[in-house]
């Protein structure tokens, strides 16, 4: 119970920090966009207790598919990095992965496994 209380306080403090970090002099359009982003961020802050889902792309350490979870980091001006990169010297893998995100690759693998095409099945089993 005590741990949940501290997690709640942490989330509350982070929410307060995001609210305090609001830019002072911005246009009406920027203000509306910022308010929507803040609303979206507040809706997912509770997920910080268990972890956020981000969808990496394999073409660079800072390349992600933009998801609502990324908003929290944007509002706090915290850069995100990952280490899931394709070795550029392995041409077959570079070609197979392309510009796909992790989720897109998982969908492709599932689709290939369900396909009747033996060539696609061979590709997935490698």
Short mmCIF file of C-alpha atoms in Angstrom, two decimals:
data_model
loop_
_atom_site.label_atom_id
_atom_site.label_comp_id
_atom_site.label_asym_id
_atom_site.label_seq_id
_atom_site.Cartn_x
_atom_site.Cartn_y
_atom_site.Cartn_z
CA UNK A 1 0.00 0.00 0.00
CA UNK A 2 2.82 2.39 0.88
CA UNK A 3 4.49 1.78 -2.49
CA UNK A 4 1.26 2.64 -4.32
CA UNK A 5 1.00 5.86 -2.32
CA UNK A 6 4.52 6.91 -3.34
CA UNK A 7 3.82 6.01 -6.96
CA UNK A 8 0.68 8.15 -6.82
CA UNK A 9 2.65 11.09 -5.36
CA UNK A 10 5.32 10.71 -8.02
CA UNK A 11 2.71 10.78 -10.80
CA UNK A 12 1.02 13.78 -9.20
CA UNK A 13 4.35 15.64 -8.92
CA UNK A 14 5.20 14.89 -12.53
CA UNK A 15 1.80 16.19 -13.59
CA UNK A 16 2.38 19.39 -11.63
CA UNK A 17 5.79 19.80 -13.26
CA UNK A 18 4.26 19.44 -16.74
CA UNK A 19 1.63 22.05 -15.87
CA UNK A 20 4.30 24.46 -14.57
CA UNK A 21 6.47 23.98 -17.67
CA UNK A 22 3.85 25.54 -19.97
CA UNK A 23 5.46 28.09 -22.31
CA UNK A 24 4.49 31.66 -21.42
CA UNK A 25 4.35 33.49 -24.74
CA UNK A 26 2.84 31.33 -27.47
CA UNK A 27 0.28 31.88 -30.21
CA UNK A 28 -3.35 30.81 -29.84
CA UNK A 29 -2.79 27.81 -32.12
CA UNK A 30 0.30 26.76 -30.16
CA UNK A 31 -1.61 27.17 -26.88
CA UNK A 32 -4.47 24.96 -28.11
CA UNK A 33 -1.99 22.33 -29.32
CA UNK A 34 -0.09 22.47 -26.03
CA UNK A 35 -3.30 22.10 -24.02
CA UNK A 36 -4.31 19.06 -26.09
CA UNK A 37 -0.86 17.54 -25.58
CA UNK A 38 -1.09 18.19 -21.83
CA UNK A 39 -4.51 16.55 -21.70
CA UNK A 40 -3.19 13.52 -23.59
CA UNK A 41 -0.14 13.32 -21.31
CA UNK A 42 -2.21 13.53 -18.13
CA UNK A 43 -4.35 10.65 -19.41
CA UNK A 44 -1.33 8.33 -19.63
CA UNK A 45 0.79 9.46 -16.65
CA UNK A 46 -0.50 6.54 -14.57
CA UNK A 47 1.23 4.19 -17.04
CA UNK A 48 4.60 5.40 -15.77
CA UNK A 49 4.12 3.11 -12.78
CA UNK A 50 4.36 0.03 -14.99
CA UNK A 51 6.14 1.34 -18.09
CA UNK A 52 5.26 3.06 -21.33
CA UNK A 53 4.98 1.44 -24.73
CA UNK A 54 7.03 3.07 -27.43
CA UNK A 55 7.36 1.80 -30.99
CA UNK A 56 10.97 1.92 -32.19
CA UNK A 57 12.13 2.09 -35.77
CA UNK A 58 15.41 0.41 -36.60
CA UNK A 59 16.93 3.20 -38.70
CA UNK A 60 18.29 5.42 -35.93
CA UNK A 61 18.68 5.70 -32.16
CA UNK A 62 16.14 8.56 -31.98
CA UNK A 63 13.63 7.21 -34.50
CA UNK A 64 10.26 6.21 -33.04
CA UNK A 65 6.73 5.99 -34.34
CA UNK A 66 4.96 8.86 -32.63
CA UNK A 67 2.50 7.57 -30.03
CA UNK A 68 0.66 9.26 -27.15
CA UNK A 69 3.33 7.96 -24.78
CA UNK A 70 5.92 10.13 -26.52
CA UNK A 71 4.01 13.27 -25.54
CA UNK A 72 5.15 13.02 -21.91
CA UNK A 73 8.79 13.10 -22.99
CA UNK A 74 8.17 15.93 -25.45
CA UNK A 75 6.48 18.08 -22.81
CA UNK A 76 9.34 17.48 -20.38
CA UNK A 77 11.94 18.05 -23.12
CA UNK A 78 13.47 14.62 -22.47
CA UNK A 79 15.03 13.03 -25.57
CA UNK A 80 14.30 9.34 -26.17
CA UNK A 81 16.97 6.94 -27.42
CA UNK A 82 17.04 3.22 -28.17
CA UNK A 83 19.67 0.72 -29.27
CA UNK A 84 17.62 -1.48 -31.62
CA UNK A 85 19.49 -0.87 -34.86
CA UNK A 86 19.98 -3.01 -37.94
CA UNK A 87 23.58 -3.69 -38.92
CA UNK A 88 23.93 -1.79 -42.22
CA UNK A 89 26.41 -4.42 -43.45
CA UNK A 90 23.73 -7.14 -43.45
CA UNK A 91 21.93 -6.15 -46.65
CA UNK A 92 19.20 -8.83 -46.46
CA UNK A 93 18.08 -7.65 -43.04
CA UNK A 94 18.30 -3.97 -44.01
CA UNK A 95 16.07 -4.73 -47.01
CA UNK A 96 13.61 -6.82 -44.99
CA UNK A 97 13.28 -4.28 -42.18
CA UNK A 98 13.27 -1.17 -44.37
CA UNK A 99 11.66 1.76 -42.55
CA UNK A 100 9.26 -0.44 -40.57
CA UNK A 101 8.58 0.05 -36.90
CA UNK A 102 8.72 -2.82 -34.42
CA UNK A 103 4.93 -3.19 -34.49
CA UNK A 104 4.86 -3.20 -38.31
CA UNK A 105 7.51 -5.95 -38.41
CA UNK A 106 5.57 -8.06 -35.91
CA UNK A 107 2.46 -7.68 -38.09
CA UNK A 108 4.46 -8.70 -41.19
CA UNK A 109 5.83 -11.77 -39.44
CA UNK A 110 2.37 -12.85 -38.31
CA UNK A 111 1.01 -12.27 -41.81
CA UNK A 112 3.86 -14.28 -43.35
CA UNK A 113 3.38 -17.16 -40.93
CA UNK A 114 -0.32 -17.33 -41.81
CA UNK A 115 0.34 -17.13 -45.55
CA UNK A 116 0.02 -20.13 -47.81
CA UNK A 117 2.99 -18.88 -49.84
CA UNK A 118 5.96 -21.13 -49.03
CA UNK A 119 8.44 -18.42 -50.05
CA UNK A 120 7.07 -16.07 -47.39
CA UNK A 121 7.12 -18.83 -44.79
CA UNK A 122 10.75 -19.56 -45.66
CA UNK A 123 11.60 -15.87 -45.19
CA UNK A 124 10.08 -15.82 -41.69
CA UNK A 125 11.77 -19.04 -40.56
CA UNK A 126 15.30 -17.76 -41.28
#
